[in-house]
Amino acid sequence: MAFTVYKGAAEANLPIALVPLWGEYPGVEGSLRLGIRDTTLLLLFKIRSPQLLRMVDRHNGPVYRDSCVEAFLQQQGRDEYLNF
């Protein structure tokens, strides 16, 4: 699977290959747009999958078991990171 990160105009994109830590998923496609507006970080995920797993139905449930998307952001040289 590969995500596309857009910087500026959509035609100036840089594809990033992801390490499949949890296995391969045939037919799954995704894209991510990152942006900054003043002091606000903007993330836009678009995912296409032939089938979504949606089993968790309670607040703060184990949604990692469902089909999901996460973003991990870390400053260079820091141990701390943000998880969205």
PDB file of C-alpha atoms in Angstrom:
ATOM      1  CA  MET A   1       0.000   0.000   0.000  1.00  0.00           C
ATOM      2  CA  ALA A   2       1.235   3.529  -0.671  1.00  0.00           C
ATOM      3  CA  PHE A   3      -0.047   6.849   0.564  1.00  0.00           C
ATOM      4  CA  THR A   4       0.422  10.057  -1.349  1.00  0.00           C
ATOM      5  CA  VAL A   5       1.433  13.156   0.585  1.00  0.00           C
ATOM      6  CA  TYR A   6       0.578  16.435  -1.126  1.00  0.00           C
ATOM      7  CA  LYS A   7       2.573  19.591  -0.505  1.00  0.00           C
ATOM      8  CA  GLY A   8       1.215  22.667  -2.204  1.00  0.00           C
ATOM      9  CA  ALA A   9      -0.501  21.956  -5.493  1.00  0.00           C
ATOM     10  CA  ALA A  10      -1.837  18.443  -5.979  1.00  0.00           C
ATOM     11  CA  GLU A  11       0.460  17.869  -8.954  1.00  0.00           C
ATOM     12  CA  ALA A  12       3.542  18.360  -6.724  1.00  0.00           C
ATOM     13  CA  ASN A  13       3.148  15.134  -4.741  1.00  0.00           C
ATOM     14  CA  LEU A  14       5.577  12.703  -3.198  1.00  0.00           C
ATOM     15  CA  PRO A  15       4.481   9.052  -2.861  1.00  0.00           C
ATOM     16  CA  ILE A  16       5.578   7.364   0.334  1.00  0.00           C
ATOM     17  CA  ALA A  17       5.665   3.558   0.589  1.00  0.00           C
ATOM     18  CA  LEU A  18       4.493   2.309   3.960  1.00  0.00           C
ATOM     19  CA  VAL A  19       5.985  -0.611   5.844  1.00  0.00           C
ATOM     20  CA  PRO A  20       3.170  -3.198   6.104  1.00  0.00           C
ATOM     21  CA  LEU A  21       3.445  -3.809   9.856  1.00  0.00           C
ATOM     22  CA  TRP A  22       0.070  -5.551  10.068  1.00  0.00           C
ATOM     23  CA  GLY A  23       0.083  -7.432   6.777  1.00  0.00           C
ATOM     24  CA  GLU A  24      -0.912  -6.712   3.199  1.00  0.00           C
ATOM     25  CA  TYR A  25      -4.456  -5.739   2.261  1.00  0.00           C
ATOM     26  CA  PRO A  26      -5.179  -6.273  -1.455  1.00  0.00           C
ATOM     27  CA  GLY A  27      -7.448  -3.683  -3.026  1.00  0.00           C
ATOM     28  CA  VAL A  28      -6.952  -1.076  -0.278  1.00  0.00           C
ATOM     29  CA  GLU A  29      -5.882   2.379  -1.473  1.00  0.00           C
ATOM     30  CA  GLY A  30      -5.281   5.499   0.561  1.00  0.00           C
ATOM     31  CA  SER A  31      -4.207   9.100   0.352  1.00  0.00           C
ATOM     32  CA  LEU A  32      -3.364  11.708   2.955  1.00  0.00           C
ATOM     33  CA  ARG A  33      -3.236  15.484   2.724  1.00  0.00           C
ATOM     34  CA  LEU A  34      -1.466  17.509   5.391  1.00  0.00           C
ATOM     35  CA  GLY A  35      -1.930  21.222   5.775  1.00  0.00           C
ATOM     36  CA  ILE A  36      -1.412  24.049   8.226  1.00  0.00           C
ATOM     37  CA  ARG A  37      -3.763  26.988   8.661  1.00  0.00           C
ATOM     38  CA  ASP A  38      -2.455  29.505  11.200  1.00  0.00           C
ATOM     39  CA  THR A  39      -1.941  27.268  14.268  1.00  0.00           C
ATOM     40  CA  THR A  40      -4.192  24.423  13.076  1.00  0.00           C
ATOM     41  CA  LEU A  41      -2.900  21.137  11.659  1.00  0.00           C
ATOM     42  CA  LEU A  42      -5.174  19.711   8.957  1.00  0.00           C
ATOM     43  CA  LEU A  43      -5.251  15.996   8.072  1.00  0.00           C
ATOM     44  CA  LEU A  44      -7.466  14.594   5.310  1.00  0.00           C
ATOM     45  CA  PHE A  45      -7.505  10.830   4.861  1.00  0.00           C
ATOM     46  CA  LYS A  46      -9.186   9.176   1.878  1.00  0.00           C
ATOM     47  CA  ILE A  47      -9.342   5.390   1.962  1.00  0.00           C
ATOM     48  CA  ARG A  48     -10.856   2.955  -0.527  1.00  0.00           C
ATOM     49  CA  SER A  49     -11.396  -0.622   0.597  1.00  0.00           C
ATOM     50  CA  PRO A  50     -13.527  -3.456  -0.787  1.00  0.00           C
ATOM     51  CA  GLN A  51     -14.765  -4.227   2.736  1.00  0.00           C
ATOM     52  CA  LEU A  52     -14.626  -2.317   6.034  1.00  0.00           C
ATOM     53  CA  LEU A  53     -14.592  -3.967   9.436  1.00  0.00           C
ATOM     54  CA  ARG A  54     -16.885  -2.044  11.831  1.00  0.00           C
ATOM     55  CA  MET A  55     -17.460  -4.015  15.007  1.00  0.00           C
ATOM     56  CA  VAL A  56     -16.623  -1.687  17.933  1.00  0.00           C
ATOM     57  CA  ASP A  57     -19.718   0.239  19.007  1.00  0.00           C
ATOM     58  CA  ARG A  58     -18.781   1.733  22.369  1.00  0.00           C
ATOM     59  CA  HIS A  59     -16.920   4.924  23.269  1.00  0.00           C
ATOM     60  CA  ASN A  60     -13.172   4.340  23.799  1.00  0.00           C
ATOM     61  CA  GLY A  61     -13.566   0.733  22.640  1.00  0.00           C
ATOM     62  CA  PRO A  62     -10.710  -1.183  20.950  1.00  0.00           C
ATOM     63  CA  VAL A  63     -11.140   0.472  17.540  1.00  0.00           C
ATOM     64  CA  TYR A  64      -7.697  -0.741  16.460  1.00  0.00           C
ATOM     65  CA  ARG A  65      -9.468  -4.052  15.777  1.00  0.00           C
ATOM     66  CA  ASP A  66     -11.674  -2.346  13.171  1.00  0.00           C
ATOM     67  CA  SER A  67     -10.583  -0.913   9.842  1.00  0.00           C
ATOM     68  CA  CYS A  68      -8.909   2.353  10.823  1.00  0.00           C
ATOM     69  CA  VAL A  69      -6.342   4.941   9.814  1.00  0.00           C
ATOM     70  CA  GLU A  70      -3.764   6.529  12.107  1.00  0.00           C
ATOM     71  CA  ALA A  71      -1.152   9.241  11.750  1.00  0.00           C
ATOM     72  CA  PHE A  72       1.947   9.407  13.954  1.00  0.00           C
ATOM     73  CA  LEU A  73       3.830  12.715  13.985  1.00  0.00           C
ATOM     74  CA  GLN A  74       7.176  13.138  15.728  1.00  0.00           C
ATOM     75  CA  GLN A  75       9.661  15.980  15.820  1.00  0.00           C
ATOM     76  CA  GLN A  76      13.152  15.001  14.778  1.00  0.00           C
ATOM     77  CA  GLY A  77      15.302  14.147  17.798  1.00  0.00           C
ATOM     78  CA  ARG A  78      12.334  13.808  20.194  1.00  0.00           C
ATOM     79  CA  ASP A  79      10.946  10.694  21.895  1.00  0.00           C
ATOM     80  CA  GLU A  80       7.405  12.080  22.198  1.00  0.00           C
ATOM     81  CA  TYR A  81       4.948  11.776  19.315  1.00  0.00           C
ATOM     82  CA  LEU A  82       1.361  12.644  18.470  1.00  0.00           C
ATOM     83  CA  ASN A  83      -1.065   9.919  17.433  1.00  0.00           C
ATOM     84  CA  PHE A  84      -4.213  10.801  15.474  1.00  0.00           C
TER      85      PHE A  84
END
